[in-house]
Amino acid sequence: MKRIFRNIVLIAGLAAAAPQVNAQVSVGISISAHIAPPALPVYTQPVCPGDGYIWTPGYWAYADPDGYYWVPGVWVRPPHFGLLWTPAYWGFEDGVYGFHAGYWGPHVGFYGGINYGYGYGGVGFGGGIWAGNVFRYNTAVANVNTTIVHNTYVNNTVINNTTVNRTSFNGQGGVNARPNEQERTAMNEHHTQPTSNQLDHERTASHDRSQFASANHGAPGTTAMNRVDGRRFDQQGRIANGVSSGKLTAGETKNLENREANLNKEVRTDRANNDGHLTNQEKSQVNQQQNRISNSINADKHNSNNAHYGDNPIGERRANQQQRVAQGIRNGQMNAGEVARTENREQGINRTIRANRQANGGGLNREQFRQATRQQNRAGRQINRQRHG
């Protein structure tokens, strides 16, 4: 497949060849198109992988002649402390859609007034602030596991709930916004180019056919990642959605998460044996295994097995436990191994309840009801310990 990236490839190539941390980055148009970018997809922000990462929202990039492709939102480390990310944006002017590349700087500049969410509400950034060389996260908008990351605060005033559309460009037909005084000042400050990780991240998206709007019709295969090469979050997000919707039973979730836990252990071992890196062969092997898990997630979510708990106190309790498990997966409070153990227990409870109902004409006697309640209490305490340490 032939792809010409025009000026943006030149910028990326120079950055990869000579990553000057203090290089000046232009905030002008680096590429243009004659068709509007698709609407922003809706996605859940993955949990922050650790201290020092800053959220960079997803955006539509462009490759001639194949069109727009989605670059997933991702947590990245800035070039050095004190820098904030100004997202890329598209602007429409004189019949042309121009791409303005993102950049690092001491303040957030103009990004078209686009509401990317998660702290980027159209003006500035409300997801966190620097306190010396420590980044503090605003948990009102940032998905941070506070049992691991302690540099947090809460400021609900930065939440932008006024934007009802997902328009992804500035100008006629899109978002009508102009730079304010602070943004103009930030635009003229010394800027730093995207990191090599960010450039690799965009390049990877450009080679994935499922990320192109022409193939996904505005619904990318991967919308967000917890870090560059972070496909495992995408898998966990899909599992969490399956648990929450009832399309994945406790048994199916247990099996999937056991496979994820084994793969995670394998990756950790490989990295430990290679100074923190994976060889190309190991990367290929991991990708193949993730493909197989991905296919299993899809098959399990679309088979005839769905979680049905019943309109009764025991059923409501079981459904509530699964929602807590789904939330634990989604926000990173429960790892794959913990989820597998929890769902193994839930599967055992479900089997006991089914057997007791069959033995009693579909109902539970008083002692069986108490037994199920005690089991769910123990399972609930286990979930709480895993989610909150």
CSV table of C-alpha atoms in Angstrom, one decimal:
chain,number,residue,atom,x,y,z
A,1,MET,CA,0.0,0.0,0.0
A,2,LYS,CA,1.5,3.3,-1.1
A,3,ARG,CA,1.4,6.1,1.5
A,4,ILE,CA,2.9,9.6,1.1
A,5,PHE,CA,3.0,11.6,4.3
A,6,ARG,CA,4.2,14.8,2.7
A,7,ASN,CA,5.7,17.3,5.2
A,8,ILE,CA,4.7,15.4,8.3
A,9,VAL,CA,7.0,12.5,7.3
A,10,LEU,CA,9.9,14.9,6.9
A,11,ILE,CA,9.3,16.2,10.4
A,12,ALA,CA,9.1,12.7,11.8
A,13,GLY,CA,12.2,11.5,10.0
A,14,LEU,CA,14.3,14.4,11.2
A,15,ALA,CA,13.1,13.9,14.7
A,16,ALA,CA,13.9,10.2,14.7
A,17,ALA,CA,17.3,10.8,13.2
A,18,ALA,CA,18.3,13.6,15.5
A,19,PRO,CA,16.0,13.9,18.5
A,20,GLN,CA,17.0,17.4,19.8
A,21,VAL,CA,15.1,17.9,23.0
A,22,ASN,CA,15.1,21.7,22.6
A,23,ALA,CA,14.4,21.8,18.9
A,24,GLN,CA,12.0,24.6,17.8
A,25,VAL,CA,8.7,23.1,16.4
A,26,SER,CA,6.5,25.0,14.0
A,27,VAL,CA,2.9,25.4,15.0
A,28,GLY,CA,1.9,26.0,11.4
A,29,ILE,CA,0.2,23.7,8.9
A,30,SER,CA,2.3,20.6,8.2
A,31,ILE,CA,-0.2,18.7,5.9
A,32,SER,CA,-3.5,19.5,4.2
A,33,ALA,CA,-6.5,17.6,2.9
A,34,HIS,CA,-9.7,18.5,1.0
A,35,ILE,CA,-12.0,16.3,3.0
A,36,ALA,CA,-13.0,16.9,6.6
A,37,PRO,CA,-11.7,14.6,9.3
A,38,PRO,CA,-14.2,12.2,10.9
A,39,ALA,CA,-15.8,12.9,14.2
A,40,LEU,CA,-13.8,12.1,17.3
A,41,PRO,CA,-14.6,8.5,18.5
A,42,VAL,CA,-15.8,8.0,22.1
A,43,TYR,CA,-13.4,6.0,24.3
A,44,THR,CA,-12.5,5.4,27.9
A,45,GLN,CA,-9.2,6.7,29.0
A,46,PRO,CA,-6.9,3.9,30.2
A,47,VAL,CA,-5.4,4.1,33.7
A,48,CYS,CA,-2.2,6.1,34.0
A,49,PRO,CA,0.7,3.5,34.0
A,50,GLY,CA,2.7,5.4,36.7
A,51,ASP,CA,4.2,8.7,37.9
A,52,GLY,CA,5.5,11.1,35.3
A,53,TYR,CA,3.2,10.2,32.4
A,54,ILE,CA,1.0,12.8,30.7
A,55,TRP,CA,-2.1,12.1,28.7
A,56,THR,CA,-1.9,12.9,25.0
A,57,PRO,CA,-5.4,12.6,23.3
A,58,GLY,CA,-6.0,10.7,20.2
A,59,TYR,CA,-6.4,12.5,16.8
A,60,TRP,CA,-7.0,11.9,13.2
A,61,ALA,CA,-3.8,11.9,11.1
A,62,TYR,CA,-3.7,11.8,7.3
A,63,ALA,CA,-1.9,9.7,4.7
A,64,ASP,CA,-2.2,10.2,0.9
A,65,PRO,CA,-3.9,8.5,-0.8
A,66,ASP,CA,-5.6,6.4,1.9
A,67,GLY,CA,-7.0,9.2,3.9
A,68,TYR,CA,-7.5,9.7,7.6
A,69,TYR,CA,-6.3,7.2,10.3
A,70,TRP,CA,-6.8,7.4,14.0
A,71,VAL,CA,-3.7,7.7,16.3
A,72,PRO,CA,-4.9,6.3,19.7
A,73,GLY,CA,-4.8,8.5,22.8
A,74,VAL,CA,-1.8,7.4,25.0
A,75,TRP,CA,0.0,8.2,28.2
A,76,VAL,CA,3.6,9.3,27.4
A,77,ARG,CA,6.6,10.7,29.3
A,78,PRO,CA,7.4,14.3,28.4
A,79,PRO,CA,11.0,15.1,27.2
A,80,HIS,CA,11.7,16.5,30.6
A,81,PHE,CA,9.8,17.8,33.6
A,82,GLY,CA,7.9,21.1,33.4
A,83,LEU,CA,6.6,20.5,29.9
A,84,LEU,CA,2.9,20.2,28.9
A,85,TRP,CA,1.4,18.8,25.6
A,86,THR,CA,-0.5,21.0,23.1
A,87,PRO,CA,-2.6,18.5,21.0
A,88,ALA,CA,-2.6,18.4,17.3
A,89,TYR,CA,-5.7,19.8,15.5
A,90,TRP,CA,-7.2,20.3,12.1
A,91,GLY,CA,-8.3,23.8,10.9
A,92,PHE,CA,-10.5,24.6,7.9
A,93,GLU,CA,-9.6,27.7,5.9
A,94,ASP,CA,-10.0,28.7,2.2
A,95,GLY,CA,-11.5,25.4,1.4
A,96,VAL,CA,-8.6,23.3,2.8
A,97,TYR,CA,-8.2,21.3,6.0
A,98,GLY,CA,-4.8,22.0,7.5
A,99,PHE,CA,-3.1,19.8,10.1
A,100,HIS,CA,-1.4,21.6,13.0
A,101,ALA,CA,1.0,19.2,14.7
A,102,GLY,CA,1.2,18.9,18.5
A,103,TYR,CA,4.2,20.0,20.6
A,104,TRP,CA,5.6,20.2,24.1
A,105,GLY,CA,6.1,23.5,25.9
A,106,PRO,CA,5.9,25.2,29.3
A,107,HIS,CA,2.3,26.2,28.6
A,108,VAL,CA,-0.5,24.8,26.5
A,109,GLY,CA,-1.2,26.7,23.3
A,110,PHE,CA,-4.1,26.8,20.9
A,111,TYR,CA,-5.5,23.5,19.7
A,112,GLY,CA,-8.5,24.6,17.8
A,113,GLY,CA,-11.0,24.7,20.7
A,114,ILE,CA,-11.5,21.0,20.2
A,115,ASN,CA,-12.9,19.2,23.2
A,116,TYR,CA,-10.7,16.0,23.3
A,117,GLY,CA,-11.8,15.3,26.9
A,118,TYR,CA,-9.8,14.1,29.9
A,119,GLY,CA,-8.5,17.6,30.7
A,120,TYR,CA,-8.4,18.9,27.1
A,121,GLY,CA,-11.7,20.7,27.1
A,122,GLY,CA,-10.9,23.1,24.3
A,123,VAL,CA,-8.8,25.6,26.2
A,124,GLY,CA,-5.7,24.7,28.2
A,125,PHE,CA,-5.3,21.5,30.2
A,126,GLY,CA,-7.0,20.5,33.4
A,127,GLY,CA,-5.6,17.0,33.8
A,128,GLY,CA,-2.7,18.0,36.1
A,129,ILE,CA,0.0,20.5,37.0
A,130,TRP,CA,3.7,20.5,37.6
A,131,ALA,CA,4.9,21.0,41.2
A,132,GLY,CA,8.6,21.4,40.7
A,133,ASN,CA,9.8,18.2,39.0
A,134,VAL,CA,6.7,16.2,40.1
A,135,PHE,CA,3.5,16.0,38.1
A,136,ARG,CA,0.3,16.1,40.1
A,137,TYR,CA,-2.8,14.5,38.6
A,138,ASN,CA,-6.3,15.9,38.7
A,139,THR,CA,-8.4,12.8,39.4
A,140,ALA,CA,-11.6,14.6,38.5
A,141,VAL,CA,-10.7,14.1,34.8
A,142,ALA,CA,-7.6,11.7,34.8
A,143,ASN,CA,-7.9,8.0,35.3
A,144,VAL,CA,-5.2,7.4,38.0
A,145,ASN,CA,-4.9,4.5,40.3
A,146,THR,CA,-4.4,6.4,43.6
A,147,THR,CA,-3.1,3.3,45.4
A,148,ILE,CA,0.0,3.5,43.1
A,149,VAL,CA,0.2,7.2,42.2
A,150,HIS,CA,-0.1,9.5,45.2
A,151,ASN,CA,0.6,12.9,43.6
A,152,THR,CA,-3.1,13.7,43.0
A,153,TYR,CA,-5.7,16.4,43.7
A,154,VAL,CA,-9.4,17.0,42.7
A,155,ASN,CA,-10.6,20.0,40.7
A,156,ASN,CA,-14.1,19.5,39.2
A,157,THR,CA,-14.2,23.0,37.7
A,158,VAL,CA,-12.2,22.0,34.7
A,159,ILE,CA,-14.7,19.5,33.4
A,160,ASN,CA,-16.3,20.6,30.1
A,161,ASN,CA,-19.7,19.2,29.7
A,162,THR,CA,-21.0,21.8,27.2
A,163,THR,CA,-19.8,20.2,24.0
A,164,VAL,CA,-22.5,17.9,22.7
A,165,ASN,CA,-20.9,17.0,19.4
A,166,ARG,CA,-17.6,15.3,18.5
A,167,THR,CA,-16.4,17.7,15.8
A,168,SER,CA,-12.7,17.2,15.2
A,169,PHE,CA,-11.7,20.4,13.3
A,170,ASN,CA,-11.7,24.2,13.8
A,171,GLY,CA,-13.3,26.6,11.3
A,172,GLN,CA,-16.4,26.8,9.2
A,173,GLY,CA,-18.6,23.8,9.8
A,174,GLY,CA,-16.6,22.9,12.9
A,175,VAL,CA,-15.6,24.5,16.1
A,176,ASN,CA,-15.6,28.3,16.0
A,177,ALA,CA,-12.7,29.3,18.3
A,178,ARG,CA,-9.8,31.6,18.1
A,179,PRO,CA,-6.7,31.8,20.3
A,180,ASN,CA,-7.0,33.8,23.5
A,181,GLU,CA,-4.2,36.0,24.8
A,182,GLN,CA,-2.6,33.2,26.9
A,183,GLU,CA,-2.7,30.8,24.0
A,184,ARG,CA,-1.1,33.3,21.7
A,185,THR,CA,1.7,33.7,24.2
A,186,ALA,CA,2.1,30.0,24.5
A,187,MET,CA,2.3,29.6,20.7
A,188,ASN,CA,5.3,31.9,20.6
A,189,GLU,CA,7.2,30.2,23.3
A,190,HIS,CA,10.1,27.8,22.8
A,191,HIS,CA,8.6,24.4,21.8
A,192,THR,CA,9.9,20.9,21.8
A,193,GLN,CA,9.1,18.3,19.2
A,194,PRO,CA,7.1,15.0,19.9
A,195,THR,CA,9.3,12.3,21.5
A,196,SER,CA,10.5,9.4,19.5
A,197,ASN,CA,7.9,7.2,21.3
A,198,GLN,CA,5.2,9.5,20.1
A,199,LEU,CA,6.5,9.4,16.5
A,200,ASP,CA,6.7,5.6,16.7
A,201,HIS,CA,3.2,5.5,18.0
A,202,GLU,CA,1.8,7.5,15.1
A,203,ARG,CA,3.9,5.5,12.6
A,204,THR,CA,2.5,2.2,14.0
A,205,ALA,CA,-1.1,3.5,13.7
A,206,SER,CA,-0.4,4.4,10.0
A,207,HIS,CA,0.5,0.8,9.3
A,208,ASP,CA,-2.7,-0.6,10.8
A,209,ARG,CA,-5.5,-0.9,8.3
A,210,SER,CA,-8.1,-1.0,11.1
A,211,GLN,CA,-7.2,2.5,12.1
A,212,PHE,CA,-8.1,4.0,8.7
A,213,ALA,CA,-11.5,5.7,8.5
A,214,SER,CA,-11.9,4.1,5.0
A,215,ALA,CA,-11.9,0.7,6.7
A,216,ASN,CA,-13.5,1.4,10.1
A,217,HIS,CA,-16.0,4.2,9.1
A,218,GLY,CA,-15.0,6.4,11.9
A,219,ALA,CA,-14.8,3.6,14.6
A,220,PRO,CA,-11.1,2.7,14.9
A,221,GLY,CA,-10.1,-0.7,16.1
A,222,THR,CA,-7.9,0.8,18.8
A,223,THR,CA,-8.9,4.2,20.3
A,224,ALA,CA,-6.6,4.5,23.3
A,225,MET,CA,-3.7,2.8,25.0
A,226,ASN,CA,-2.1,3.0,28.4
A,227,ARG,CA,1.4,3.5,26.9
A,228,VAL,CA,3.1,3.2,23.5
A,229,ASP,CA,2.8,-0.5,22.4
A,230,GLY,CA,0.1,-0.8,25.0
A,231,ARG,CA,-2.2,-3.2,23.3
A,232,ARG,CA,-2.8,-5.1,26.5
A,233,PHE,CA,-4.9,-2.3,27.8
A,234,ASP,CA,-7.1,-2.4,24.7
A,235,GLN,CA,-7.7,-6.1,25.4
A,236,GLN,CA,-8.5,-5.4,29.0
A,237,GLY,CA,-10.9,-2.6,28.1
A,238,ARG,CA,-12.7,-5.0,25.8
A,239,ILE,CA,-12.9,-7.6,28.5
A,240,ALA,CA,-14.2,-5.0,31.0
A,241,ASN,CA,-16.9,-3.9,28.6
A,242,GLY,CA,-17.9,-7.6,28.1
A,243,VAL,CA,-18.1,-8.2,31.8
A,244,SER,CA,-20.1,-5.0,32.4
A,245,SER,CA,-22.6,-5.8,29.6
A,246,GLY,CA,-23.0,-9.4,30.6
A,247,LYS,CA,-21.7,-10.7,27.3
A,248,LEU,CA,-18.8,-12.4,29.1
A,249,THR,CA,-19.7,-14.9,31.8
A,250,ALA,CA,-17.5,-15.4,34.9
A,251,GLY,CA,-16.1,-18.5,33.4
A,252,GLU,CA,-15.2,-16.9,30.1
A,253,THR,CA,-13.6,-14.0,31.8
A,254,LYS,CA,-11.6,-16.3,34.1
A,255,ASN,CA,-10.2,-18.1,31.1
A,256,LEU,CA,-9.4,-14.9,29.2
A,257,GLU,CA,-7.7,-13.3,32.2
A,258,ASN,CA,-5.7,-16.4,32.9
A,259,ARG,CA,-4.3,-16.2,29.4
A,260,GLU,CA,-3.6,-12.5,29.8
A,261,ALA,CA,-1.8,-13.1,33.1
A,262,ASN,CA,0.4,-15.8,31.6
A,263,LEU,CA,1.3,-13.6,28.7
A,264,ASN,CA,2.1,-10.7,31.0
A,265,LYS,CA,4.4,-13.0,33.0
A,266,GLU,CA,6.1,-14.1,29.8
A,267,VAL,CA,6.6,-10.5,28.7
A,268,ARG,CA,8.1,-9.6,32.1
A,269,THR,CA,10.5,-12.6,31.9
A,270,ASP,CA,11.6,-11.7,28.4
A,271,ARG,CA,12.2,-8.1,29.3
A,272,ALA,CA,14.2,-9.1,32.4
A,273,ASN,CA,16.4,-11.3,30.2
A,274,ASN,CA,17.0,-8.5,27.7
A,275,ASP,CA,17.7,-5.4,29.8
A,276,GLY,CA,14.1,-4.3,29.8
A,277,HIS,CA,13.4,-4.8,26.0
A,278,LEU,CA,11.8,-7.3,23.8
A,279,THR,CA,13.6,-8.7,20.7
A,280,ASN,CA,11.8,-8.5,17.3
A,281,GLN,CA,11.1,-12.2,17.5
A,282,GLU,CA,9.6,-11.8,21.0
A,283,LYS,CA,7.5,-8.8,19.8
A,284,SER,CA,6.1,-10.9,17.0
A,285,GLN,CA,5.3,-13.8,19.3
A,286,VAL,CA,3.5,-11.5,21.8
A,287,ASN,CA,1.5,-10.0,18.9
A,288,GLN,CA,0.5,-13.4,17.7
A,289,GLN,CA,-0.7,-14.4,21.2
A,290,GLN,CA,-2.6,-11.1,21.6
A,291,ASN,CA,-4.3,-11.8,18.2
A,292,ARG,CA,-5.4,-15.2,19.5
A,293,ILE,CA,-6.7,-13.7,22.8
A,294,SER,CA,-8.4,-10.9,20.8
A,295,ASN,CA,-10.2,-13.5,18.6
A,296,SER,CA,-11.3,-15.3,21.7
A,297,ILE,CA,-12.7,-12.1,23.3
A,298,ASN,CA,-14.7,-11.5,20.2
A,299,ALA,CA,-16.0,-15.1,20.0
A,300,ASP,CA,-16.9,-15.2,23.7
A,301,LYS,CA,-18.7,-11.8,23.5
A,302,HIS,CA,-20.8,-12.9,20.5
A,303,ASN,CA,-21.7,-16.5,21.4
A,304,SER,CA,-25.0,-17.6,23.0
A,305,ASN,CA,-23.5,-17.6,26.6
A,306,ASN,CA,-24.5,-14.5,28.4
A,307,ALA,CA,-24.6,-13.7,32.1
A,308,HIS,CA,-28.2,-13.8,33.4
A,309,TYR,CA,-28.6,-13.2,37.1
A,310,GLY,CA,-32.3,-12.8,37.6
A,311,ASP,CA,-34.5,-10.1,39.1
A,312,ASN,CA,-34.1,-11.1,42.8
A,313,PRO,CA,-31.7,-10.1,45.7
A,314,ILE,CA,-29.2,-12.8,44.9
A,315,GLY,CA,-29.2,-12.0,41.2
A,316,GLU,CA,-28.8,-8.3,41.8
A,317,ARG,CA,-25.9,-8.9,44.2
A,318,ARG,CA,-24.1,-11.1,41.6
A,319,ALA,CA,-24.7,-8.4,38.9
A,320,ASN,CA,-23.3,-5.8,41.2
A,321,GLN,CA,-20.2,-7.8,41.9
A,322,GLN,CA,-19.5,-8.1,38.2
A,323,GLN,CA,-19.9,-4.3,37.7
A,324,ARG,CA,-17.3,-3.9,40.4
A,325,VAL,CA,-15.0,-6.3,38.7
A,326,ALA,CA,-15.5,-4.5,35.4
A,327,GLN,CA,-14.6,-1.2,37.0
A,328,GLY,CA,-11.5,-2.7,38.6
A,329,ILE,CA,-10.4,-3.9,35.2
A,330,ARG,CA,-11.2,-0.6,33.5
A,331,ASN,CA,-9.3,1.6,35.9
A,332,GLY,CA,-6.3,-0.7,36.4
A,333,GLN,CA,-7.0,-1.5,40.1
A,334,MET,CA,-7.2,-5.3,39.3
A,335,ASN,CA,-4.6,-7.0,37.2
A,336,ALA,CA,-5.3,-10.0,35.0
A,337,GLY,CA,-4.4,-12.6,37.6
A,338,GLU,CA,-6.6,-11.0,40.3
A,339,VAL,CA,-9.5,-10.9,37.9
A,340,ALA,CA,-9.0,-14.5,37.0
A,341,ARG,CA,-9.0,-15.6,40.7
A,342,THR,CA,-12.1,-13.5,41.4
A,343,GLU,CA,-14.0,-14.8,38.5
A,344,ASN,CA,-13.1,-18.4,39.4
A,345,ARG,CA,-14.7,-17.8,42.8
A,346,GLU,CA,-17.8,-16.1,41.1
A,347,GLN,CA,-18.1,-19.1,38.7
A,348,GLY,CA,-18.1,-21.5,41.7
A,349,ILE,CA,-20.8,-19.4,43.4
A,350,ASN,CA,-22.9,-19.4,40.2
A,351,ARG,CA,-22.6,-23.2,39.9
A,352,THR,CA,-23.7,-23.7,43.5
A,353,ILE,CA,-26.7,-21.4,43.0
A,354,ARG,CA,-27.8,-23.2,39.8
A,355,ALA,CA,-27.5,-26.6,41.4
A,356,ASN,CA,-29.5,-25.5,44.5
A,357,ARG,CA,-32.2,-23.9,42.3
A,358,GLN,CA,-32.5,-27.1,40.2
A,359,ALA,CA,-32.8,-29.1,43.3
A,360,ASN,CA,-35.6,-26.9,44.7
A,361,GLY,CA,-37.8,-26.3,41.7
A,362,GLY,CA,-36.1,-23.0,40.7
A,363,GLY,CA,-35.9,-21.4,44.1
A,364,LEU,CA,-33.6,-21.3,47.1
A,365,ASN,CA,-34.5,-22.3,50.6
A,366,ARG,CA,-33.6,-20.1,53.5
A,367,GLU,CA,-30.3,-21.8,54.3
A,368,GLN,CA,-29.3,-21.8,50.6
A,369,PHE,CA,-30.0,-18.1,50.4
A,370,ARG,CA,-27.9,-17.5,53.5
A,371,GLN,CA,-25.1,-19.6,52.0
A,372,ALA,CA,-25.1,-17.6,48.8
A,373,THR,CA,-25.1,-14.4,50.7
A,374,ARG,CA,-22.1,-15.5,52.8
A,375,GLN,CA,-20.2,-16.5,49.6
A,376,GLN,CA,-21.0,-13.2,48.0
A,377,ASN,CA,-19.8,-11.3,51.1
A,378,ARG,CA,-16.5,-13.1,51.0
A,379,ALA,CA,-16.2,-12.4,47.2
A,380,GLY,CA,-17.1,-8.8,47.8
A,381,ARG,CA,-14.4,-8.4,50.4
A,382,GLN,CA,-11.9,-10.0,48.0
A,383,ILE,CA,-12.8,-7.5,45.3
A,384,ASN,CA,-12.5,-4.6,47.7
A,385,ARG,CA,-9.0,-5.8,48.8
A,386,GLN,CA,-7.8,-6.2,45.2
A,387,ARG,CA,-9.2,-2.8,44.1
A,388,HIS,CA,-8.0,-0.8,47.1
A,389,GLY,CA,-5.0,-2.7,48.4
